[in-house]
Short mmCIF file of C-alpha atoms in Angstrom, two decimals:
data_model
loop_
_atom_site.label_atom_id
_atom_site.label_comp_id
_atom_site.label_asym_id
_atom_site.label_seq_id
_atom_site.Cartn_x
_atom_site.Cartn_y
_atom_site.Cartn_z
CA UNK A 1 0.00 0.00 0.00
CA UNK A 2 1.29 3.44 -0.85
CA UNK A 3 0.40 7.06 -0.37
CA UNK A 4 1.37 8.99 -3.45
CA UNK A 5 1.23 12.43 -4.97
CA UNK A 6 1.39 12.57 -8.74
CA UNK A 7 2.24 15.79 -10.50
CA UNK A 8 0.69 17.95 -7.79
CA UNK A 9 0.71 21.72 -8.16
CA UNK A 10 -0.44 24.14 -5.50
CA UNK A 11 -0.80 27.90 -5.73
CA UNK A 12 -2.16 30.59 -3.46
CA UNK A 13 -3.70 33.05 -5.87
CA UNK A 14 -1.08 33.79 -8.51
CA UNK A 15 1.78 32.60 -6.37
CA UNK A 16 2.79 29.03 -7.16
CA UNK A 17 4.11 27.21 -4.09
CA UNK A 18 5.34 24.20 -6.06
CA UNK A 19 4.51 22.56 -9.35
CA UNK A 20 4.45 19.04 -10.73
CA UNK A 21 5.67 17.32 -7.59
CA UNK A 22 5.74 13.52 -7.40
CA UNK A 23 6.15 11.73 -4.10
CA UNK A 24 5.69 8.09 -3.23
CA UNK A 25 5.39 6.90 0.37
CA UNK A 26 5.53 3.11 0.81
CA UNK A 27 4.50 1.53 4.08
CA UNK A 28 7.31 0.72 6.47
CA UNK A 29 9.64 3.50 5.32
CA UNK A 30 10.56 6.95 6.55
CA UNK A 31 10.51 9.56 3.81
CA UNK A 32 12.06 12.93 4.62
CA UNK A 33 11.06 16.03 2.72
CA UNK A 34 13.90 18.48 3.17
CA UNK A 35 14.08 22.05 2.09
CA UNK A 36 14.46 25.53 3.52
CA UNK A 37 11.70 27.22 5.56
CA UNK A 38 8.84 28.60 3.53
CA UNK A 39 9.44 26.34 0.53
CA UNK A 40 6.06 24.64 0.89
CA UNK A 41 6.83 21.52 2.90
CA UNK A 42 3.79 22.11 5.12
CA UNK A 43 1.60 22.73 2.08
CA UNK A 44 2.77 19.45 0.56
CA UNK A 45 1.99 17.63 3.81
CA UNK A 46 -1.48 19.15 3.87
CA UNK A 47 -2.04 17.77 0.38
CA UNK A 48 -0.82 14.34 1.44
CA UNK A 49 -3.04 14.52 4.54
CA UNK A 50 -6.03 15.25 2.29
CA UNK A 51 -6.73 18.58 3.99
CA UNK A 52 -6.94 20.41 0.68
CA UNK A 53 -7.06 19.27 -2.95
CA UNK A 54 -4.14 19.98 -5.27
CA UNK A 55 -4.74 22.56 -8.00
CA UNK A 56 -3.39 20.02 -10.48
CA UNK A 57 -2.38 16.39 -10.19
CA UNK A 58 -3.70 13.80 -7.81
CA UNK A 59 -3.17 12.38 -4.32
CA UNK A 60 -3.89 8.68 -4.08
CA UNK A 61 -4.10 6.24 -1.20
CA UNK A 62 -3.52 2.66 -2.29
CA UNK A 63 -4.20 3.60 -5.89
CA UNK A 64 -7.46 5.46 -5.23
CA UNK A 65 -7.50 9.13 -6.23
CA UNK A 66 -8.82 10.71 -3.02
CA UNK A 67 -10.35 13.79 -4.61
CA UNK A 68 -12.36 11.80 -7.12
CA UNK A 69 -14.37 10.41 -4.19
CA UNK A 70 -17.35 11.91 -2.36
CA UNK A 71 -16.58 13.41 1.07
CA UNK A 72 -17.68 10.36 3.07
CA UNK A 73 -15.48 7.96 1.11
CA UNK A 74 -12.57 10.37 1.28
CA UNK A 75 -13.03 10.43 5.06
CA UNK A 76 -12.29 6.71 5.11
CA UNK A 77 -9.01 7.31 3.28
CA UNK A 78 -8.18 10.32 5.45
CA UNK A 79 -8.65 8.19 8.54
CA UNK A 80 -5.76 5.96 7.48
CA UNK A 81 -3.41 8.92 7.73
CA UNK A 82 -2.16 10.51 10.96
CA UNK A 83 -0.70 14.02 11.18
CA UNK A 84 1.56 15.66 13.77
CA UNK A 85 2.20 19.38 13.48
CA UNK A 86 5.05 21.57 14.61
CA UNK A 87 2.84 22.73 17.48
CA UNK A 88 1.54 19.95 19.73
CA UNK A 89 -2.00 21.42 19.47
CA UNK A 90 -3.34 19.30 22.31
CA UNK A 91 -6.95 19.60 23.39
CA UNK A 92 -7.68 21.17 26.76
CA UNK A 93 -8.33 17.82 28.48
CA UNK A 94 -6.41 14.95 30.03
CA UNK A 95 -3.64 13.09 28.20
CA UNK A 96 -5.96 10.06 27.99
CA UNK A 97 -8.74 12.08 26.32
CA UNK A 98 -6.24 13.47 23.83
CA UNK A 99 -4.71 10.13 22.92
CA UNK A 100 -8.05 8.39 22.45
CA UNK A 101 -9.54 11.22 20.36
CA UNK A 102 -8.89 9.52 17.03
CA UNK A 103 -10.44 6.29 18.29
CA UNK A 104 -13.42 8.17 19.68
CA UNK A 105 -14.37 9.92 16.44
CA UNK A 106 -14.26 6.56 14.65
CA UNK A 107 -16.97 5.07 16.87
CA UNK A 108 -20.69 5.27 16.23
CA UNK A 109 -22.62 8.11 17.86
CA UNK A 110 -24.45 5.62 20.01
CA UNK A 111 -21.19 4.26 21.43
CA UNK A 112 -19.81 7.75 21.85
CA UNK A 113 -22.79 8.95 23.90
CA UNK A 114 -22.49 5.82 25.97
CA UNK A 115 -18.76 6.46 26.53
CA UNK A 116 -19.34 10.10 27.49
CA UNK A 117 -21.91 9.04 30.07
CA UNK A 118 -19.51 6.48 31.49
CA UNK A 119 -16.77 9.12 31.60
CA UNK A 120 -19.09 11.30 33.70
CA UNK A 121 -19.40 8.52 36.24
CA UNK A 122 -15.64 8.18 36.08
CA UNK A 123 -15.13 4.64 34.87
CA UNK A 124 -13.25 4.63 31.60
CA UNK A 125 -10.47 2.35 30.49
CA UNK A 126 -7.93 3.60 27.95
CA UNK A 127 -7.98 1.29 24.89
CA UNK A 128 -4.87 -0.87 24.43
CA UNK A 129 -3.73 0.79 21.20
CA UNK A 130 -3.81 4.20 22.93
CA UNK A 131 -1.84 2.84 25.87
CA UNK A 132 0.68 1.28 23.46
CA UNK A 133 1.07 4.58 21.65
CA UNK A 134 1.84 6.37 24.93
CA UNK A 135 4.35 3.62 25.68
CA UNK A 136 6.15 4.28 22.39
CA UNK A 137 6.82 7.88 23.44
CA UNK A 138 7.61 6.86 27.03
CA UNK A 139 4.66 8.59 28.67
CA UNK A 140 2.55 5.65 29.85
CA UNK A 141 2.40 7.13 33.36
CA UNK A 142 0.97 10.41 32.11
CA UNK A 143 -2.52 9.12 31.32
CA UNK A 144 -4.39 11.20 33.90
CA UNK A 145 -2.38 14.40 33.65
CA UNK A 146 -4.09 17.46 32.21
CA UNK A 147 -2.58 18.41 28.84
CA UNK A 148 -1.83 21.96 29.95
CA UNK A 149 0.47 20.71 32.72
CA UNK A 150 2.93 19.16 30.25
CA UNK A 151 6.19 20.68 29.04
CA UNK A 152 6.55 21.49 25.33
CA UNK A 153 8.50 18.30 24.68
CA UNK A 154 6.06 16.09 26.57
CA UNK A 155 3.13 17.72 24.78
CA UNK A 156 4.70 16.98 21.40
CA UNK A 157 5.27 13.36 22.44
CA UNK A 158 1.59 13.11 23.42
CA UNK A 159 0.68 14.61 20.04
CA UNK A 160 2.73 11.86 18.39
CA UNK A 161 1.03 9.19 20.48
CA UNK A 162 -2.36 10.71 19.63
CA UNK A 163 -1.71 10.22 15.91
CA UNK A 164 -0.31 6.72 16.46
CA UNK A 165 -3.14 5.56 18.73
CA UNK A 166 -5.60 4.65 15.97
CA UNK A 167 -2.97 2.63 14.13
CA UNK A 168 -2.79 4.63 10.88
CA UNK A 169 -1.14 3.29 7.71
CA UNK A 170 0.67 6.59 7.18
CA UNK A 171 2.01 9.22 9.54
CA UNK A 172 2.82 12.77 8.41
CA UNK A 173 5.08 14.87 10.63
CA UNK A 174 5.54 18.58 9.97
CA UNK A 175 8.77 19.82 11.59
CA UNK A 176 7.88 17.76 14.67
CA UNK A 177 11.04 18.50 16.63
CA UNK A 178 11.97 22.04 15.65
CA UNK A 179 10.92 23.43 19.04
CA UNK A 180 12.29 20.56 21.13
CA UNK A 181 15.41 19.90 23.17
CA UNK A 182 17.76 17.05 22.15
CA UNK A 183 16.32 14.50 24.55
CA UNK A 184 12.71 14.94 23.40
CA UNK A 185 13.93 15.10 19.81
CA UNK A 186 15.60 11.72 20.26
CA UNK A 187 12.37 10.23 21.68
CA UNK A 188 10.37 11.48 18.68
CA UNK A 189 12.98 10.23 16.20
CA UNK A 190 13.02 6.80 17.84
CA UNK A 191 9.24 6.79 17.68
CA UNK A 192 9.37 7.51 13.94
CA UNK A 193 11.65 4.55 13.40
CA UNK A 194 9.46 2.39 15.61
CA UNK A 195 6.41 3.44 13.57
CA UNK A 196 8.15 2.45 10.33
CA UNK A 197 8.99 -0.92 11.88
CA UNK A 198 5.26 -1.35 12.50
CA UNK A 199 4.82 -1.01 8.74
CA UNK A 200 3.61 2.57 8.88
CA UNK A 201 4.68 4.87 6.06
CA UNK A 202 6.23 7.93 7.75
CA UNK A 203 6.72 11.30 6.07
CA UNK A 204 8.71 13.90 7.94
CA UNK A 205 9.13 17.46 6.69
CA UNK A 206 12.25 18.95 8.17
CA UNK A 207 14.85 21.61 7.58
CA UNK A 208 17.24 19.69 9.83
CA UNK A 209 19.60 17.81 7.53
CA UNK A 210 21.07 15.77 10.39
CA UNK A 211 17.63 14.59 11.43
CA UNK A 212 16.89 13.51 7.86
CA UNK A 213 20.15 11.59 7.80
CA UNK A 214 19.38 9.90 11.10
CA UNK A 215 15.84 8.72 10.35
CA UNK A 216 15.14 8.69 6.62
CA UNK A 217 15.10 5.74 4.25
CA UNK A 218 14.23 7.99 1.34
CA UNK A 219 14.67 11.73 0.83
CA UNK A 220 12.99 14.31 -1.38
CA UNK A 221 14.62 17.73 -1.69
CA UNK A 222 12.03 20.47 -2.21
CA UNK A 223 13.67 23.62 -3.53
CA UNK A 224 12.61 26.47 -5.80
CA UNK A 225 9.00 25.26 -6.28
CA UNK A 226 9.75 21.64 -7.18
CA UNK A 227 11.31 18.42 -5.98
CA UNK A 228 14.77 18.67 -7.50
CA UNK A 229 16.16 15.45 -6.12
CA UNK A 230 14.75 12.31 -4.61
CA UNK A 231 15.81 8.78 -3.90
CA UNK A 232 17.27 6.51 -1.22
CA UNK A 233 18.70 8.57 1.65
CA UNK A 234 22.25 7.20 1.41
CA UNK A 235 22.49 7.94 -2.29
CA UNK A 236 21.01 11.45 -2.05
CA UNK A 237 23.20 12.49 0.85
CA UNK A 238 26.43 11.00 -0.50
CA UNK A 239 26.03 11.57 -4.18
CA UNK A 240 23.31 14.10 -5.08
CA UNK A 241 22.78 14.42 -8.82
CA UNK A 242 21.38 17.93 -8.77
CA UNK A 243 23.93 20.67 -8.16
CA UNK A 244 21.54 22.83 -6.10
CA UNK A 245 20.62 19.80 -3.98
CA UNK A 246 24.30 19.13 -3.35
CA UNK A 247 24.90 22.74 -2.31
CA UNK A 248 21.83 22.73 -0.07
CA UNK A 249 22.86 19.47 1.61
CA UNK A 250 26.41 20.73 2.10
CA UNK A 251 25.10 23.93 3.58
CA UNK A 252 26.60 26.10 0.84
CA UNK A 253 23.22 27.22 -0.37
CA UNK A 254 21.76 29.37 2.34
CA UNK A 255 18.13 30.52 2.23
CA UNK B 1 -73.50 17.61 57.34
CA UNK B 2 -73.78 21.09 58.77
CA UNK B 3 -73.35 19.66 62.26
CA UNK B 4 -70.14 17.93 61.25
CA UNK B 5 -68.75 21.14 59.76
CA UNK B 6 -69.71 23.09 62.89
CA UNK B 7 -67.94 20.53 65.03
CA UNK B 8 -64.78 20.85 62.93
CA UNK B 9 -64.67 24.67 63.05
CA UNK B 10 -62.84 25.01 66.39
CA UNK B 11 -60.34 22.41 65.22
CA UNK B 12 -59.62 24.42 62.07
CA UNK B 13 -59.09 27.52 64.20
CA UNK B 14 -56.50 25.71 66.32
CA UNK B 15 -54.65 24.44 63.26
CA UNK B 16 -54.56 27.85 61.63
CA UNK B 17 -53.25 29.49 64.84
CA UNK B 18 -50.53 26.87 65.10
CA UNK B 19 -49.52 27.34 61.45
CA UNK B 20 -49.36 31.09 61.87
CA UNK B 21 -47.22 30.83 64.99
CA UNK B 22 -44.81 28.54 63.22
CA UNK B 23 -44.65 30.41 59.93
CA UNK B 24 -43.84 33.86 61.33
CA UNK B 25 -45.25 37.32 60.71
CA UNK B 26 -44.82 37.47 56.91
CA UNK B 27 -47.23 34.64 56.35
CA UNK B 28 -49.64 35.90 58.99
CA UNK B 29 -50.22 39.18 57.24
CA UNK B 30 -50.85 37.61 53.86
CA UNK B 31 -52.25 34.11 54.17
CA UNK B 32 -51.30 33.23 50.58
CA UNK B 33 -47.81 34.79 50.69
CA UNK B 34 -45.96 31.49 50.51
CA UNK B 35 -47.83 30.26 47.45
CA UNK B 36 -47.53 33.73 45.99
CA UNK B 37 -43.74 33.92 46.35
CA UNK B 38 -43.16 30.32 45.23
CA UNK B 39 -45.34 30.74 42.15
CA UNK B 40 -43.48 33.93 41.21
CA UNK B 41 -40.13 32.15 41.54
CA UNK B 42 -41.49 29.34 39.40
CA UNK B 43 -42.67 31.70 36.66
CA UNK B 44 -39.37 33.60 36.69
CA UNK B 45 -37.25 30.47 36.46
CA UNK B 46 -39.51 28.76 33.94
CA UNK B 47 -39.51 31.73 31.59
CA UNK B 48 -35.84 32.67 31.88
CA UNK B 49 -34.40 29.16 31.85
CA UNK B 50 -36.55 28.18 28.84
CA UNK B 51 -35.57 31.35 26.98
CA UNK B 52 -31.87 30.89 27.75
CA UNK B 53 -31.91 27.17 26.89
CA UNK B 54 -33.59 27.84 23.53
CA UNK B 55 -31.31 30.77 22.88
CA UNK B 56 -28.18 28.70 23.61
CA UNK B 57 -29.32 25.95 21.25
CA UNK B 58 -29.77 28.64 18.62
CA UNK B 59 -26.76 30.84 19.39
CA UNK B 60 -23.91 28.34 19.61
CA UNK B 61 -24.46 26.86 16.12
CA UNK B 62 -24.91 30.38 14.75
CA UNK B 63 -21.64 31.43 16.41
CA UNK B 64 -19.88 28.42 14.85
CA UNK B 65 -21.24 29.19 11.38
CA UNK B 66 -20.46 32.90 11.61
CA UNK B 67 -17.06 32.14 13.11
CA UNK B 68 -15.82 29.54 10.67
CA UNK B 69 -17.54 30.00 7.33
CA UNK B 70 -17.62 32.79 4.80
CA UNK B 71 -20.89 33.94 3.35
CA UNK B 72 -22.21 37.18 1.87
CA UNK B 73 -23.58 39.50 4.55
CA UNK B 74 -21.38 38.10 7.32
CA UNK B 75 -20.34 41.57 8.48
CA UNK B 76 -23.98 42.59 8.59
CA UNK B 77 -24.79 39.61 10.82
CA UNK B 78 -21.94 40.54 13.16
CA UNK B 79 -23.12 44.14 13.27
CA UNK B 80 -26.66 42.95 14.05
CA UNK B 81 -25.37 40.80 16.93
CA UNK B 82 -23.44 43.70 18.42
CA UNK B 83 -26.35 46.10 18.04
CA UNK B 84 -28.69 43.53 19.58
CA UNK B 85 -26.64 43.43 22.79
CA UNK B 86 -27.77 46.94 23.60
CA UNK B 87 -31.32 46.58 22.36
CA UNK B 88 -33.84 48.30 24.68
CA UNK B 89 -36.03 45.63 26.25
CA UNK B 90 -39.24 47.67 26.15
CA UNK B 91 -38.94 47.95 22.37
CA UNK B 92 -38.46 44.17 22.12
CA UNK B 93 -41.51 43.73 24.33
CA UNK B 94 -43.53 46.03 22.12
CA UNK B 95 -42.49 44.20 18.94
CA UNK B 96 -43.29 40.80 20.44
CA UNK B 97 -46.64 42.14 21.69
CA UNK B 98 -47.50 43.29 18.17
CA UNK B 99 -46.40 39.92 16.77
CA UNK B 100 -48.63 37.91 19.11
CA UNK B 101 -51.58 40.33 19.18
CA UNK B 102 -54.76 39.41 17.32
CA UNK B 103 -53.73 41.34 14.21
CA UNK B 104 -50.12 40.14 14.34
CA UNK B 105 -48.58 37.27 12.39
CA UNK B 106 -48.77 34.98 15.45
CA UNK B 107 -52.24 36.16 16.50
CA UNK B 108 -53.77 32.74 15.81
CA UNK B 109 -51.80 31.22 18.69
CA UNK B 110 -53.44 33.41 21.38
CA UNK B 111 -50.21 34.15 23.16
CA UNK B 112 -50.92 37.62 24.55
CA UNK B 113 -50.19 37.73 28.32
CA UNK B 114 -48.77 34.20 28.47
CA UNK B 115 -45.47 32.74 29.64
CA UNK B 116 -44.77 31.63 26.08
CA UNK B 117 -44.87 35.23 24.86
CA UNK B 118 -42.51 36.16 27.69
CA UNK B 119 -40.15 33.38 26.64
CA UNK B 120 -40.22 34.77 23.12
CA UNK B 121 -39.24 38.26 24.20
CA UNK B 122 -36.54 37.02 26.56
CA UNK B 123 -35.22 34.79 23.77
CA UNK B 124 -34.86 37.86 21.58
CA UNK B 125 -33.11 39.72 24.39
CA UNK B 126 -30.78 36.90 25.47
CA UNK B 127 -29.71 35.79 21.99
CA UNK B 128 -27.43 38.72 21.04
CA UNK B 129 -25.23 38.55 24.16
CA UNK B 130 -25.09 34.74 24.07
CA UNK B 131 -24.24 34.68 20.34
CA UNK B 132 -21.77 37.54 20.64
CA UNK B 133 -19.81 36.11 23.57
CA UNK B 134 -19.97 32.56 22.17
CA UNK B 135 -18.68 33.90 18.83
CA UNK B 136 -15.74 35.59 20.54
CA UNK B 137 -14.87 32.43 22.44
CA UNK B 138 -15.18 29.93 19.54
CA UNK B 139 -13.11 32.13 17.24
CA UNK B 140 -10.55 32.28 20.04
CA UNK B 141 -9.93 28.54 19.66
CA UNK B 142 -6.61 28.21 17.79
CA UNK B 143 -6.70 27.09 14.15
CA UNK B 144 -4.10 24.41 14.90
CA UNK B 145 -6.44 22.76 17.41
CA UNK B 146 -9.17 22.64 14.75
CA UNK B 147 -6.63 21.21 12.31
CA UNK B 148 -5.66 18.58 14.86
CA UNK B 149 -9.28 17.47 15.30
CA UNK B 150 -9.63 17.21 11.52
CA UNK B 151 -6.26 15.48 11.06
CA UNK B 152 -7.15 12.84 13.65
CA UNK B 153 -10.07 11.76 11.51
CA UNK B 154 -12.76 14.14 12.71
CA UNK B 155 -15.66 15.13 10.47
CA UNK B 156 -16.78 18.75 10.27
CA UNK B 157 -19.25 17.99 13.06
CA UNK B 158 -16.47 16.50 15.22
CA UNK B 159 -14.36 19.59 14.65
CA UNK B 160 -17.31 21.82 15.62
CA UNK B 161 -17.94 19.81 18.79
CA UNK B 162 -14.25 19.99 19.67
CA UNK B 163 -14.30 23.75 19.22
CA UNK B 164 -17.35 24.01 21.51
CA UNK B 165 -15.56 21.88 24.09
CA UNK B 166 -12.40 23.96 23.88
CA UNK B 167 -14.46 27.15 24.23
CA UNK B 168 -16.56 25.82 27.10
CA UNK B 169 -15.59 28.50 29.63
CA UNK B 170 -16.39 31.26 27.20
CA UNK B 171 -19.69 29.63 26.28
CA UNK B 172 -20.55 29.21 29.97
CA UNK B 173 -19.90 32.93 30.38
CA UNK B 174 -22.14 33.61 27.39
CA UNK B 175 -24.99 31.56 28.89
CA UNK B 176 -24.58 33.37 32.21
CA UNK B 177 -24.67 36.76 30.54
CA UNK B 178 -27.83 35.73 28.69
CA UNK B 179 -29.45 34.41 31.86
CA UNK B 180 -28.48 37.57 33.72
CA UNK B 181 -30.11 39.69 31.05
CA UNK B 182 -33.25 37.50 30.96
CA UNK B 183 -34.00 37.09 34.64
CA UNK B 184 -33.31 40.68 35.67
CA UNK B 185 -35.30 42.17 32.85
CA UNK B 186 -38.55 44.09 33.58
CA UNK B 187 -39.72 46.05 30.56
CA UNK B 188 -40.56 43.41 27.97
CA UNK B 189 -42.07 40.82 30.35
CA UNK B 190 -44.29 43.55 31.77
CA UNK B 191 -45.53 44.44 28.29
CA UNK B 192 -46.05 40.95 26.86
CA UNK B 193 -46.84 39.15 30.12
CA UNK B 194 -48.97 41.75 31.81
CA UNK B 195 -47.74 41.01 35.36
CA UNK B 196 -50.77 38.87 36.12
CA UNK B 197 -51.43 37.01 39.35
CA UNK B 198 -54.75 35.24 40.03
CA UNK B 199 -57.12 36.11 42.86
CA UNK B 200 -55.92 32.95 44.62
CA UNK B 201 -52.46 34.49 44.88
CA UNK B 202 -50.87 32.28 42.24
CA UNK B 203 -48.69 34.05 39.70
CA UNK B 204 -49.59 33.52 36.07
CA UNK B 205 -47.18 35.86 34.34
CA UNK B 206 -45.75 37.74 37.30
CA UNK B 207 -41.99 37.41 37.59
CA UNK B 208 -39.68 38.41 40.43
CA UNK B 209 -38.80 41.66 38.69
CA UNK B 210 -42.33 42.76 37.85
CA UNK B 211 -43.48 41.69 41.32
CA UNK B 212 -40.78 43.78 43.02
CA UNK B 213 -41.81 46.73 40.90
CA UNK B 214 -45.48 46.26 41.83
CA UNK B 215 -44.91 45.61 45.55
CA UNK B 216 -42.62 48.63 45.85
CA UNK B 217 -45.17 50.84 44.16
CA UNK B 218 -47.87 49.62 46.54
CA UNK B 219 -45.67 50.33 49.52
CA UNK B 220 -45.25 46.69 50.54
CA UNK B 221 -41.53 47.14 50.91
CA UNK B 222 -41.00 44.06 53.04
CA UNK B 223 -42.37 41.74 50.36
CA UNK B 224 -40.46 43.66 47.69
CA UNK B 225 -37.25 43.16 49.67
CA UNK B 226 -37.88 39.43 50.12
CA UNK B 227 -38.54 39.03 46.40
CA UNK B 228 -35.47 41.09 45.55
CA UNK B 229 -33.33 38.92 47.83
CA UNK B 230 -34.72 35.76 46.24
CA UNK B 231 -33.82 37.17 42.81
CA UNK B 232 -30.25 37.82 43.93
CA UNK B 233 -29.88 34.34 45.43
CA UNK B 234 -31.22 32.74 42.23
CA UNK B 235 -28.77 34.62 40.04
CA UNK B 236 -25.87 33.69 42.34
CA UNK B 237 -26.95 30.04 42.46
CA UNK B 238 -27.24 29.72 38.68
CA UNK B 239 -23.84 31.39 38.35
CA UNK B 240 -22.32 28.86 40.72
CA UNK B 241 -23.84 25.90 38.86
CA UNK B 242 -22.71 27.12 35.44
CA UNK B 243 -19.18 27.91 36.63
CA UNK B 244 -18.99 24.45 38.19
CA UNK B 245 -20.21 22.81 34.96
CA UNK B 246 -17.72 24.77 32.89
CA UNK B 247 -15.01 23.53 35.22
CA UNK B 248 -15.97 19.89 34.72
CA UNK B 249 -13.45 19.20 31.95
CA UNK B 250 -10.65 20.72 33.96
CA UNK B 251 -11.23 18.57 37.01
CA UNK B 252 -10.88 15.32 35.15
#
């Protein structure tokens, strides 16, 4: 199963962010999109996450063009993709309520009302997948803590667990560690690798070349409104074909 | 039959003396005072709580739509909400009275001088502050939190519910402001309700506010004070309940 963008173009008004971009995300691999700030990495992730349609081209999950489907069917595809943003964006509730959010919205309304009533009485059990996800980021003991009592790094780890909890096929991470200290960064990077080992296709947008080198199996370099280089991480980092990509990777090209 | 009644008369006298001794001077002076006060409290709460409940059900979705969608005339709607917050209640009362009068569009329903008409006018009065404050609080919910709800597989309805949950303190404040406006309001309920109490001392459309106004004018200051105190206690109690409810998510 793959998540793929074929020839996608996105513009805001007259300003083209990128054009004719191809990207293929197989399950079980980490794909890093690298490029300077403001180049459109977030926009590309929003296309892959099926937030917005591309102006041209298509985004397909497992061969199905998502935007050719009616909203309800597209929802089913969207629900196989998890997204973590640069900001943790936690809900103002306990860690448990945050982590089980994705599972909750997938239940029927009848079950959800039932669960809410049980939560009022105070007898809820965190589902196993949600507990596992918290385990992956090392915060299994944090279940009952209110989200607003967490540090920035802990909050981002909860955000990661929240996207992992419903066992998605793909996980999109937009600069997930740019605000974090080295220790929390390491936890998130390990979690990415762990997710890929669970056969999840991971996409991480980052401007941190070292991070891309540490975690990525494949790399796409997004520069000057298109993907100028892509391929296996080792090959791209050691022997980039495109001159601009080489300069960017070597840090000679500063944006 | 008559003999039996005659025999019971002294007994009734004893009972009534005992009741009066126990109940204190207020209830001695006006034998129906207790029923009177209770029925006024009931009318006040019934009218204001109904109006605020209906208004909240109407206002919160409106705030969500105005807050998160674009449509022609959106600025006009916002301007109308802001203007409505300062709308004079007597004018609202007058308009509702015309609407429900025999010649009005709702004349068929025979709502003049009924609680339902009072609910209508309090609905009109409570809706602008509830919508306005709810709008401010739902638009205060960060875009990234809405994105997160969507990204985690939420539908538009899930995102809306999440926004309402995130904005719960602001919405609780909105409901309180609406309730405060409704229960302490005199002008429109006087016009559309008519401040009616039956000869048996049971309020039909008399609320705490209109009763205080009437009692004070008739020089029954003690009753007016009692009713005024009850009004204050009610407002404080409802405040406490709503604040506690709004706090529910935090405590867990």
